[in-house]
Amino acid sequence: VPTASGKTLIAELCLVKSILENQKRCLYIAPLKALASEKYKDFKKRLEPLGIQVGLAIGDADTPTKNLGNYHIIIATAEKVDSLLRSKATWLIHSLSVVVLDEIHFIDDGTRGPTLEILTARIKQLNPDIQVLALSATIGNAQQLAGWLKAELVSGSWRPIPLKEGVYYNQRITFDKAGTRLISEEESEDVNMLTIDTLRGKGQVLIFVNSRRSTQAVARNLCHSVTKILAPEERQKLMALSKKIAGTQADVAKMSRQLADCIQHGVAFHHAGLTSSQRELIEENFKINLIKAISSTPTLAAGVNLPARRAIIRDCKRFESGLGSAYIPTSEYKQCAGRAGRPQYDPFGEAVLIAKSLSEQETLFDRFIHSPPEPVTSKLANPSALRMHILASIAGGYVNDINAMFEFIKHTFLYYQRQHIDLLSLISDIFEFLSKEKFIERSGMRYFATAFGAQTSRLYIDPVTAIVIRNGLTLMEKRAEFSVVGMMHLLTCTPDCPTMNVGKKDLEELEKYASGAFDELVLTPQNTPELDDYFTYLATMKTTWLLHHWIEEEKEEAICDKFNVGPGDIFRHAEAVQWLLYASTTMAELFRQKQLTSGLNDLRNRIRYGVKEELLDIVKLRGVGRIRSRFLFDHGFKRIQDLKNTSADFLANVPSIGKALAKDLIKQANEKPTSSQSLSADLGKELADLV
Ligand SMILES: Nc1ncnc2c1ncn2[C@@H]1O[C@H](COP(=O)(O)OP(=O)(O)OP(=O)(O)O)[C@@H](O)[C@H]1O
Ligand SMILES: [Mg+2]
């Protein structure tokens, strides 16, 4: 059924009906955290006045897991529910009447698909009576997917708000079956012409491009055009918003400053390098028509409701490794196009592709507008995904032998699609691998998880990550001293750590850093075959180097410039490594490597806050981050206890502190000392909640 035709709305009605009739619980699964958060806000606003309680479980800053039982509707990501099932929360599935799998085409996604698929099969196995609603606008083989789910296919082409699709070339949009439109704006760029044309008609615009850099360039170019049509009061509000986005701190990354500059002119860019709060602010202010145009990577595309009258798909090609520059999938185009013309915002919508030549115009019509979306295929055969889920199945007590695992896999889309793979031997190989690496052990005819295997599964890490950590900790234990660089590098060598791309221009500096750090490394190309590939090795070194700058208190701005990343990227790397350090600490405890735990804890806190070791005490105060803790330290407040007997007036003079915070800090310092000092225990709990 097309985008914006009310799929999610129908799901919501189905949940409400079921709650009223069955008094049971419902689960709504979204593929991305951002989408889950949007639906949470939406559902909560509408349903709580009716007495329906809505909870969110996406893995951070959310409802503690133990309270989930209190909600009628739980909105979650597949990863979160999967991890709940690993801690044997099967009560959750038994208490459900309906599960909604929104944007089910994500089953085709190499990273998220396997979890979604396994979870769906598991839910149906645990509770065969459950009603399943799987929704998507962009599946070529919907009948096949319905067959797998034993569901009835509902398909249609009706859209409450018409979406006109067309291709722009040479100052004219040619719409499919809907005539043409001459664009006569006096602008130098095509994107600007198409944007201003819509803004003059009081509509808003989304522009999809293929790289982060392009989102920024397009937004910058749009500023001088969009600013002309702003009303004086809008300018004022935008100025305030711009200040809010830039933040008040002294250290503002160039990307945030650029964003703040664009916002003043009613324009924003949106990509994964921004922090999630920046992205939320952009979306909120676009929804109230303060921001007029957003240029974005396609990450903004799935399922969100935004008031875009025109979606401009500027880049319909993207660089794919091994393929060079290739057309994006039709389904991706359709998701981007479908952001335009949403019923609660606009009377009509337009999706416009941009052609570079007359012949390309034809190609774009054929390939995107007149073509159906591609079929989705299971990605579960990926050995890394299968390894993780087989271990989880054994550790969760769901299966105990190869045959039972095979029987379970028969309920997956992978099996249903009959891809040409010998699944039984693939499963046997994985059992053998898990057994050899001591994740599982055999007792009679049955396999059980070892403590190491159970821990790996609970931590939600790839078994290969667990092996790298286990072997690395053993090597680290033999050293006289704990090495911060060695440990960070070890973790960048795990498949669960995102690594950075290395370009030719990085080589010289990286080689220098690598040779300086070499003596500290635990894993080297000599003892780790995977690091034999020079670029892989340098990618791990580059990521280590970024983290190293972060914990040495290098300015965020300088790190972003040096590594050509955004603040959101620093956060993403730091978050991943923080989690892996938590995993390492629990592994060190498991293997009784006591001398490593304090080094691991300290490093985890340094990564969490981006501070040197000397700030680890003072940074524990609430309301104090890497910048304020440095100011406090440099003004003589080196430990929390140094604040106990100071005066608020004196403390308020420390830069970035101020009177109100000064009072609060003194109060905190005089509170029972243990509460702020038990940070590592708190962090452990907090991180455990993430799983
Ligand atoms: N038939 C309709 N009547 C009134 N409002 C509708 C109708 N269909 C959808 N809406 C409203 O339009 C908006 C978009 O609907 P919804 O998000 O359910 O679309 P969708 O099919 O899930 O789109 P997508 O494929 O992008 O996820 C929602 O606010 C919804 O309440
Ligand atoms: Mg939807």
XYZ file of C-alpha atoms and ligand atoms in Angstrom:
723
model
C 0.000 0.000 0.000
C 1.489 3.397 -0.916
C 3.337 5.690 1.476
C 1.167 8.010 3.598
C -1.926 5.924 2.963
C -2.555 5.189 6.627
C -0.744 1.884 7.275
C 0.582 2.980 10.624
C -2.794 4.546 11.388
C -4.545 1.214 10.735
C -2.011 -0.511 12.981
C -2.751 1.980 15.733
C -6.491 1.342 15.418
C -5.862 -2.387 15.517
C -3.859 -2.002 18.740
C -6.592 0.061 20.356
C -9.302 -2.388 19.338
C -7.352 -5.306 20.687
C -6.641 -3.582 23.997
C -10.292 -2.688 24.486
C -11.479 -6.182 23.608
C -8.766 -8.454 25.011
C -7.191 -6.422 27.786
C -3.887 -7.771 26.547
C -0.646 -6.085 25.706
C 0.525 -5.051 22.225
C 3.949 -4.599 20.716
C 4.837 -2.150 17.968
C 8.246 -2.709 16.392
C 9.963 -0.023 14.327
C 13.268 -0.595 12.574
C 14.964 2.624 13.684
C 15.188 4.316 17.076
C 14.221 7.670 15.588
C 11.049 6.259 14.059
C 10.162 4.445 17.284
C 10.549 7.713 19.199
C 8.347 9.582 16.751
C 5.586 6.976 16.974
C 5.933 6.905 20.776
C 5.263 10.626 20.998
C 2.365 10.353 18.541
C 0.676 7.360 20.165
C 1.172 8.698 23.672
C -0.396 12.035 22.835
C -3.471 10.433 21.313
C -3.927 7.297 23.400
C -3.048 8.238 26.958
C -6.133 10.454 27.322
C -8.097 7.277 26.537
C -6.444 5.500 29.441
C -4.070 3.474 27.256
C -0.523 3.444 28.630
C 2.278 3.618 26.084
C 5.905 2.676 26.839
C 9.107 3.007 24.854
C 11.906 0.433 24.806
C 14.651 1.378 22.400
C 17.772 0.843 24.426
C 18.672 4.222 25.829
C 17.216 6.872 28.119
C 13.969 4.987 28.137
C 11.596 3.074 30.338
C 13.509 0.755 32.626
C 12.976 -2.770 31.430
C 11.334 -3.877 34.642
C 8.407 -1.490 34.168
C 7.426 -2.702 30.750
C 4.688 -4.803 32.299
C 2.774 -1.624 33.108
C 2.090 -0.668 29.520
C -0.678 -1.577 27.131
C 1.424 -0.703 24.110
C 5.176 -1.144 24.006
C 7.014 0.618 21.218
C 10.396 -0.943 20.611
C 13.159 -1.708 18.179
C 13.677 -5.327 17.143
C 17.119 -5.339 18.812
C 15.641 -4.341 22.158
C 12.941 -7.014 22.112
C 15.477 -9.594 20.943
C 17.702 -8.711 23.875
C 14.758 -8.937 26.279
C 14.084 -12.436 25.014
C 17.707 -13.330 25.680
C 17.111 -12.523 29.317
C 14.200 -14.947 29.084
C 11.473 -12.311 29.162
C 9.133 -14.721 27.398
C 6.284 -13.482 29.645
C 6.266 -10.447 27.410
C 5.470 -12.449 24.290
C 2.908 -14.616 26.076
C 1.074 -11.518 27.262
C 0.685 -10.091 23.762
C -2.323 -10.099 21.494
C -0.946 -8.071 18.572
C 2.487 -7.354 17.200
C 3.023 -4.725 14.535
C 6.121 -4.966 12.348
C 6.251 -1.547 10.759
C 8.480 -0.939 7.722
C 8.922 -4.699 7.339
C 11.033 -4.171 4.182
C 13.937 -3.671 6.627
C 14.089 -7.467 6.631
C 16.205 -6.902 3.503
C 18.730 -4.803 5.452
C 22.062 -6.561 6.011
C 22.482 -5.165 9.525
C 18.977 -5.049 10.954
C 17.174 -7.627 8.844
C 18.398 -10.860 10.472
C 17.333 -9.748 13.955
C 13.908 -8.701 12.714
C 13.519 -12.037 10.977
C 14.627 -14.179 13.915
C 12.483 -12.158 16.269
C 9.400 -12.561 14.103
C 9.927 -16.318 13.903
C 10.526 -16.493 17.668
C 7.398 -14.511 18.521
C 5.269 -16.708 16.290
C 6.820 -19.821 17.807
C 6.255 -18.680 21.395
C 2.759 -17.404 20.828
C 1.141 -18.885 17.704
C -2.170 -17.124 18.415
C -0.673 -13.682 18.145
C -2.031 -11.361 15.468
C 0.772 -10.052 13.268
C 0.532 -6.918 11.156
C 3.450 -6.390 8.826
C 3.486 -3.062 6.990
C 5.373 -1.628 4.068
C 4.913 0.538 1.020
C 7.910 -0.805 -0.821
C 8.027 -4.565 -1.216
C 8.137 -6.194 -4.645
C 7.322 -9.667 -3.289
C 4.646 -8.838 -0.713
C 2.744 -12.038 -1.531
C 5.789 -14.117 -0.640
C 6.301 -12.280 2.629
C 2.618 -12.770 3.468
C 3.047 -16.459 2.704
C 5.893 -16.709 5.177
C 3.900 -14.926 7.884
C 0.798 -17.012 7.071
C -0.878 -13.667 6.678
C -3.434 -12.298 4.293
C -2.026 -9.777 1.845
C -3.847 -6.463 1.664
C -2.574 -4.424 -1.238
C -3.759 -1.276 -2.918
C -2.732 1.793 -4.806
C -4.980 4.400 -3.175
C -3.318 7.320 -1.474
C -5.471 9.837 0.450
C -3.279 12.670 -0.779
C -2.246 12.442 -4.411
C 1.472 12.253 -5.019
C 2.533 13.608 -8.374
C 5.828 12.131 -9.497
C 7.936 13.834 -12.114
C 11.373 14.568 -13.518
C 12.877 18.035 -13.764
C 15.024 18.953 -16.717
C 15.854 22.289 -18.236
C 13.550 24.466 -16.113
C 10.561 22.183 -16.507
C 9.058 19.388 -14.405
C 7.399 16.720 -16.494
C 4.902 14.916 -14.298
C 3.747 11.411 -14.892
C 0.258 11.696 -16.422
C -0.158 15.159 -14.896
C 1.248 17.668 -17.323
C 4.285 19.857 -16.904
C 5.297 22.819 -14.798
C 7.593 25.554 -15.948
C 9.877 26.799 -13.205
C 10.745 30.404 -13.838
C 12.515 31.414 -10.635
C 15.607 33.550 -11.013
C 17.967 31.189 -9.246
C 21.301 29.834 -10.287
C 20.880 26.228 -9.152
C 18.168 23.734 -10.101
C 17.600 22.744 -6.477
C 17.125 26.382 -5.507
C 14.611 26.954 -8.298
C 12.603 23.900 -7.312
C 12.715 24.881 -3.650
C 11.673 28.495 -4.057
C 8.893 27.491 -6.442
C 7.330 25.425 -3.633
C 8.049 27.869 -0.827
C 6.252 30.641 -2.706
C 3.153 28.437 -2.735
C 3.520 28.107 1.079
C 4.756 24.522 0.880
C 7.930 23.079 2.432
C 10.697 21.095 0.814
C 12.850 18.039 1.527
C 15.893 17.447 -0.633
C 17.533 14.019 -0.717
C 21.194 13.772 -1.690
C 23.718 10.951 -1.522
C 26.338 12.147 0.953
C 26.639 14.102 4.150
C 28.915 16.573 2.479
C 26.269 17.230 -0.161
C 23.562 17.824 2.467
C 25.747 20.584 3.870
C 26.662 22.082 0.514
C 23.036 22.108 -0.676
C 21.834 23.691 2.569
C 24.512 26.375 2.405
C 23.620 27.167 -1.196
C 19.947 27.430 -0.364
C 20.385 30.001 2.390
C 20.523 33.105 0.205
C 17.416 32.022 -1.701
C 15.263 30.921 1.228
C 16.138 33.859 3.444
C 14.376 36.212 0.986
C 10.957 34.748 1.649
C 11.101 34.745 5.484
C 8.759 36.973 7.513
C 10.405 39.238 10.162
C 8.980 37.252 13.088
C 10.209 34.022 11.535
C 13.684 35.493 11.324
C 13.596 36.269 15.029
C 12.447 32.782 15.974
C 15.052 31.243 13.697
C 17.761 33.324 15.322
C 16.762 31.924 18.732
C 16.656 28.391 17.346
C 20.061 28.861 15.755
C 21.518 29.827 19.133
C 19.898 26.816 20.759
C 21.333 24.443 18.137
C 24.836 25.873 18.446
C 24.688 25.536 22.239
C 26.360 27.819 24.725
C 29.607 25.963 25.125
C 32.898 27.426 24.114
C 33.745 24.344 22.092
C 31.321 24.102 19.190
C 32.135 21.861 16.260
C 32.332 23.513 12.867
C 29.475 21.356 11.658
C 27.220 22.629 14.448
C 28.180 26.206 13.623
C 27.403 25.642 9.968
C 24.072 24.155 10.919
C 23.327 27.102 13.193
C 24.187 29.486 10.334
C 21.847 27.712 7.942
C 19.038 27.640 10.506
C 19.084 31.443 10.680
C 17.998 31.387 7.054
C 15.282 28.772 7.546
C 17.329 25.911 6.098
C 18.813 22.797 7.726
C 20.853 19.753 6.782
C 20.185 16.377 8.372
C 22.493 13.357 8.545
C 23.976 10.837 10.960
C 26.914 13.102 11.848
C 24.576 15.365 13.826
C 23.657 14.553 17.389
C 20.226 13.062 17.961
C 19.059 16.184 19.803
C 20.086 18.347 16.853
C 18.155 16.076 14.517
C 15.095 16.167 16.743
C 15.170 19.958 16.912
C 15.340 20.132 13.134
C 12.392 17.778 12.697
C 10.260 19.544 15.323
C 10.867 22.957 13.806
C 10.253 21.724 10.290
C 6.921 20.364 11.491
C 5.843 23.805 12.723
C 6.926 25.383 9.435
C 9.735 27.434 10.921
C 12.455 25.585 9.036
C 11.393 25.701 5.399
C 13.742 23.274 3.699
C 15.907 20.335 4.798
C 18.577 18.639 2.738
C 19.099 15.133 3.960
C 20.617 11.750 3.349
C 17.988 9.033 2.838
C 18.141 8.163 6.568
C 15.235 10.565 7.034
C 13.087 8.561 4.658
C 11.497 5.623 6.459
C 7.998 6.118 7.846
C 8.320 9.637 9.283
C 5.568 12.208 8.898
C 6.920 15.543 7.754
C 5.152 18.444 6.099
C 7.001 18.319 2.798
C 4.934 19.357 -0.144
C 7.800 18.652 -2.496
C 10.454 15.968 -2.095
C 13.364 16.608 -4.425
C 15.470 13.529 -5.088
C 18.561 15.264 -6.403
C 20.916 12.290 -6.381
C 19.600 9.101 -7.803
C 23.058 7.538 -7.988
C 25.397 6.620 -5.198
C 28.893 5.239 -4.985
C 28.807 1.556 -4.039
C 32.027 -0.265 -3.356
C 32.723 -2.736 -6.124
C 30.085 -1.195 -8.384
C 31.216 2.399 -8.705
C 28.436 4.908 -9.152
C 25.122 3.020 -9.309
C 21.432 3.946 -9.312
C 19.788 3.764 -5.892
C 17.133 1.051 -5.471
C 13.643 1.940 -6.685
C 12.289 1.225 -3.211
C 14.625 3.822 -1.722
C 13.390 6.398 -4.220
C 9.795 5.512 -3.348
C 10.446 5.925 0.394
C 12.028 9.346 -0.188
C 9.250 10.387 -2.569
C 6.645 9.222 -0.070
C 7.677 11.839 2.483
C 5.859 14.376 0.337
C 2.121 14.906 0.631
C 1.227 13.621 4.085
C -2.492 13.960 4.903
C -2.231 16.024 8.074
C -0.006 18.603 6.452
C -0.543 19.123 2.736
C -3.335 19.063 0.155
C -1.007 17.418 -2.394
C 2.516 16.190 -2.734
C 5.161 16.184 -5.420
C 8.234 14.024 -5.852
C 10.756 15.420 -8.288
C 13.853 13.709 -9.673
C 16.493 15.806 -11.402
C 17.792 14.714 -14.815
C 21.051 15.875 -16.312
C 20.021 15.217 -19.901
C 16.937 14.503 -21.957
C 17.827 10.849 -22.257
C 18.339 10.561 -18.526
C 14.840 11.938 -18.074
C 13.492 8.816 -19.828
C 15.717 6.556 -17.761
C 14.537 8.102 -14.513
C 10.887 7.652 -15.463
C 11.485 3.997 -16.340
C 13.681 3.122 -13.459
C 11.991 4.948 -10.598
C 8.508 6.206 -11.425
C 7.235 3.368 -13.601
C 9.030 0.502 -11.845
C 7.770 -1.506 -8.907
C 9.942 -1.712 -5.792
C 12.455 -4.556 -5.665
C 11.671 -7.837 -3.911
C 13.123 -8.215 -0.415
C 15.432 -11.118 0.371
C 16.476 -12.627 3.666
C 19.934 -11.653 4.869
C 19.998 -14.247 7.627
C 22.447 -16.558 5.873
C 25.207 -14.092 6.755
C 27.427 -16.241 9.035
C 28.025 -13.401 11.493
C 24.284 -12.876 12.005
C 23.568 -16.578 12.204
C 26.408 -17.152 14.691
C 25.028 -14.548 17.033
C 21.448 -15.786 16.833
C 22.334 -19.464 17.203
C 24.300 -18.712 20.345
C 21.374 -16.633 21.630
C 18.963 -19.482 20.931
C 21.069 -21.916 22.954
C 21.823 -19.453 25.761
C 18.160 -18.435 25.948
C 17.252 -22.096 26.417
C 15.228 -22.175 23.190
C 17.166 -24.978 21.471
C 19.690 -27.576 22.587
C 20.816 -29.345 19.463
C 21.468 -28.938 15.764
C 18.199 -30.514 14.701
C 16.106 -28.290 16.934
C 17.962 -25.274 15.576
C 17.280 -26.431 12.047
C 13.607 -26.908 12.897
C 13.499 -23.339 14.195
C 15.291 -21.949 11.136
C 12.565 -23.576 9.060
C 10.261 -20.844 10.383
C 12.429 -18.048 9.033
C 12.028 -16.119 5.802
C 15.428 -17.455 4.786
C 14.090 -20.998 4.698
C 10.795 -19.906 3.179
C 12.626 -18.240 0.292
C 14.632 -21.399 -0.326
C 17.820 -19.586 -1.137
C 20.315 -22.105 -2.452
C 22.183 -22.746 0.753
C 22.815 -25.950 2.647
C 21.361 -24.654 5.882
C 21.885 -27.811 7.899
C 25.625 -27.831 7.254
C 25.856 -24.087 7.847
C 24.199 -24.568 11.236
C 26.429 -27.571 12.064
C 29.532 -25.524 11.244
C 28.386 -22.771 13.577
C 27.696 -25.260 16.392
C 31.197 -26.604 15.896
C 32.701 -23.117 15.963
C 30.779 -22.134 19.113
C 31.790 -25.350 20.776
C 35.466 -25.031 19.822
C 35.558 -21.491 21.171
C 33.849 -22.611 24.392
C 30.645 -20.624 24.059
C 28.688 -23.844 24.302
C 29.436 -27.328 25.603
C 27.913 -30.686 25.132
C 26.317 -32.784 27.787
C 25.069 -36.066 26.369
C 23.164 -35.208 23.218
C 22.421 -31.634 24.259
C 24.321 -28.376 24.058
C 24.286 -25.717 26.761
C 25.842 -22.278 26.946
C 28.941 -21.893 29.086
C 29.165 -18.887 31.411
C 31.225 -17.182 28.686
C 28.595 -17.999 26.049
C 25.716 -16.844 28.232
C 27.542 -13.609 29.008
C 28.266 -12.984 25.317
C 24.640 -13.484 24.430
C 23.380 -11.222 27.227
C 25.857 -8.520 26.262
C 24.442 -8.587 22.745
C 27.850 -8.770 21.115
C 29.105 -10.833 18.190
C 30.798 -14.032 19.410
C 33.862 -12.952 17.416
C 33.965 -9.744 19.474
C 33.879 -11.849 22.632
C 36.803 -13.940 21.376
C 38.876 -10.856 20.542
C 38.152 -9.443 24.009
C 38.887 -12.723 25.797
C 42.173 -13.275 24.002
C 43.132 -9.610 24.279
C 42.496 -9.499 28.017
C 44.703 -12.543 28.477
C 47.536 -10.783 26.651
C 46.904 -7.558 28.554
C 47.027 -9.396 31.883
C 50.582 -10.481 31.170
C 51.756 -6.909 30.875
C 53.152 -4.919 33.737
C 50.801 -2.011 33.111
C 47.312 -1.477 31.742
C 47.580 0.298 28.396
C 44.820 2.720 27.499
C 45.828 2.883 23.846
C 46.312 -0.876 23.652
C 42.858 -1.472 25.092
C 41.111 1.040 22.851
C 42.834 -0.414 19.824
C 41.889 -3.936 20.852
C 38.233 -2.926 20.875
C 38.433 -1.210 17.501
C 39.480 -4.618 16.136
C 36.140 -6.195 17.084
C 33.312 -6.503 14.549
C 31.020 -4.573 16.930
C 33.109 -1.410 16.721
C 32.479 0.899 13.784
C 35.785 1.828 12.164
C 36.629 4.848 10.096
C 37.474 5.012 6.417
C 41.085 5.620 5.531
C 41.930 7.773 2.532
C 45.266 8.152 0.780
C 45.776 11.550 2.354
C 45.571 9.987 5.834
C 48.393 7.548 5.250
C 51.412 9.537 6.295
C 50.011 10.816 9.589
C 48.410 7.509 10.460
C 51.619 5.592 9.882
C 53.366 7.975 12.205
C 50.712 7.532 14.899
C 50.713 3.763 14.448
C 54.461 3.478 14.800
C 54.447 5.715 17.904
C 51.722 3.603 19.502
C 53.055 0.254 18.345
C 54.666 -0.822 21.619
C 51.383 -0.339 23.426
C 49.288 -2.424 21.046
C 47.907 -5.730 22.199
C 46.873 -6.780 18.715
C 49.291 -6.217 15.870
C 49.496 -7.368 12.258
C 52.039 -9.918 13.537
C 49.727 -11.675 15.998
C 46.359 -11.011 14.298
C 45.853 -12.226 10.720
C 42.880 -9.879 10.139
C 45.178 -6.888 10.653
C 47.440 -8.148 7.910
C 45.397 -6.082 5.495
C 47.122 -2.722 5.658
C 43.999 -0.582 5.242
C 42.089 -2.582 7.849
C 44.964 -2.075 10.258
C 45.110 1.648 9.584
C 41.332 1.945 9.943
C 41.582 0.497 13.464
C 44.449 2.890 14.182
C 42.490 5.864 12.893
C 39.529 5.024 15.116
C 41.863 4.564 18.087
C 43.438 7.905 17.319
C 40.067 9.649 17.282
C 39.196 8.140 20.669
C 42.631 9.068 21.941
C 42.051 12.726 21.043
C 38.675 12.527 22.743
C 40.000 11.255 26.075
C 42.920 13.689 25.941
C 40.328 16.489 25.950
C 41.050 17.691 22.462
C 38.320 20.158 21.488
C 35.326 18.642 19.787
C 35.713 21.201 17.032
C 39.330 20.219 16.409
C 38.498 16.500 16.332
C 35.682 17.077 13.850
C 37.989 19.097 11.607
C 40.898 16.735 11.823
C 38.901 13.584 11.138
C 36.311 15.190 8.910
C 33.451 13.918 11.080
C 30.521 15.423 12.962
C 29.844 15.472 16.706
C 27.344 12.639 16.212
C 30.163 10.462 14.877
C 32.382 11.050 17.898
C 29.424 10.152 20.057
C 28.684 6.996 18.074
C 32.240 5.716 18.322
C 32.470 6.609 21.991
C 29.153 4.918 22.721
C 30.185 1.704 20.957
C 33.527 1.544 22.749
C 31.924 2.369 26.091
C 29.675 -0.615 25.662
C 32.577 -2.838 24.626
C 34.488 -1.692 27.698
C 31.536 -2.627 29.829
C 31.530 -6.020 28.124
C 35.284 -6.319 28.739
C 34.854 -5.509 32.430
C 32.278 -8.240 32.869
C 34.526 -10.649 30.962
C 37.508 -9.720 33.152
C 35.348 -10.429 36.187
C 34.277 -13.735 34.715
C 37.889 -14.746 34.097
C 38.955 -13.394 37.488
C 41.373 -10.901 35.982
C 40.930 -8.555 38.918
C 43.939 -6.380 38.162
C 42.328 -5.275 34.896
C 38.947 -4.122 36.161
C 39.905 -0.752 37.591
C 41.822 0.178 34.420
C 38.809 -0.867 32.340
C 36.373 1.078 34.530
C 38.477 4.218 34.409
C 38.879 4.032 30.676
C 35.145 3.531 30.258
C 34.439 6.697 32.209
C 37.091 8.604 30.322
C 35.443 7.611 27.044
C 32.013 8.392 28.414
C 32.958 11.961 29.262
C 35.939 12.567 26.985
C 38.311 13.503 29.804
C 41.807 12.865 31.110
C 42.246 10.609 34.088
C 42.709 13.501 36.513
C 39.109 14.662 35.943
C 37.492 11.327 36.719
C 36.358 12.372 40.175
C 35.058 15.881 39.528
C 33.267 14.914 36.308
C 30.968 12.641 38.302
C 28.958 15.668 39.440
C 25.580 16.116 37.797
C 25.518 19.046 35.386
C 29.259 18.806 34.764
C 30.701 17.486 31.510
C 34.150 17.551 29.948
C 34.315 21.334 29.619
C 33.051 22.381 33.040
C 35.062 19.709 34.826
C 38.216 21.057 33.184
C 37.385 24.614 34.293
C 36.699 23.404 37.842
C 39.920 21.420 37.956
C 42.005 24.309 36.653
C 40.508 26.567 39.316
C 41.657 24.285 42.074
C 38.562 22.090 42.458
C 40.303 18.848 41.718
C 38.047 16.508 43.601
C 34.413 16.630 44.635
C 35.407 17.122 48.258
C 37.193 20.371 47.328
C 33.758 21.900 46.719
C 32.400 21.161 50.155
C 33.463 24.305 51.934
C 33.598 26.816 49.131
C 31.120 29.655 48.701
C 28.615 29.740 45.866
C 29.754 33.260 44.914
C 33.343 32.146 44.555
C 32.420 29.027 42.627
C 30.089 30.981 40.332
C 33.117 32.850 39.019
C 34.551 29.747 37.450
C 33.816 30.054 33.714
C 30.612 28.350 32.511
C 29.405 27.614 36.071
C 27.102 30.479 37.154
C 25.245 30.970 40.413
C 22.500 28.355 40.148
C 24.838 25.537 39.147
C 27.379 26.617 41.783
C 24.778 26.192 44.517
C 23.739 22.834 43.183
C 27.327 21.595 42.937
C 28.032 22.545 46.551
C 24.868 20.762 47.564
C 25.925 17.666 45.651
C 29.383 17.749 47.243
C 27.808 17.790 50.673
C 25.373 14.997 49.930
C 26.257 11.560 51.183
C 29.596 10.999 49.489
C 28.951 7.498 48.267
C 26.147 8.403 45.867
C 28.312 10.343 43.458
C 31.251 8.034 43.939
C 29.454 4.900 42.966
C 29.599 5.951 39.352
C 30.956 2.718 38.048
C 28.175 0.730 39.661
C 25.620 3.205 38.274
C 27.111 3.043 34.863
C 27.050 -0.722 34.970
C 23.360 -0.648 35.783
C 22.650 1.950 33.184
C 24.533 0.069 30.535
C 22.905 -3.179 31.557
C 19.574 -1.450 30.924
C 20.745 -0.734 27.430
C 20.749 -4.405 26.610
N -7.519 7.782 5.215
C -7.037 8.690 6.041
N -7.810 9.608 6.594
C -7.324 10.522 7.438
N -6.026 10.603 7.800
C -5.217 9.711 7.290
C -5.662 8.711 6.397
N -4.600 7.962 6.066
C -3.559 8.470 6.732
N -3.931 9.510 7.471
C -3.020 10.327 8.273
O -1.910 10.597 7.456
C -0.694 10.478 8.149
C 0.166 9.437 7.488
O -0.369 8.167 7.710
P 0.539 6.949 8.139
O 1.721 7.423 8.847
O -0.332 5.938 8.795
O 0.954 6.462 6.681
P 1.791 5.185 6.280
O 0.991 4.462 5.255
O 2.176 4.435 7.483
O 3.039 5.846 5.560
P 4.571 5.304 5.438
O 4.587 4.293 4.336
O 5.328 6.497 5.042
O 4.952 4.738 6.741
C -1.055 10.148 9.583
O -1.079 11.298 10.332
C -2.456 9.575 9.463
O -3.180 9.790 10.641
Mg 4.025 4.160 8.414
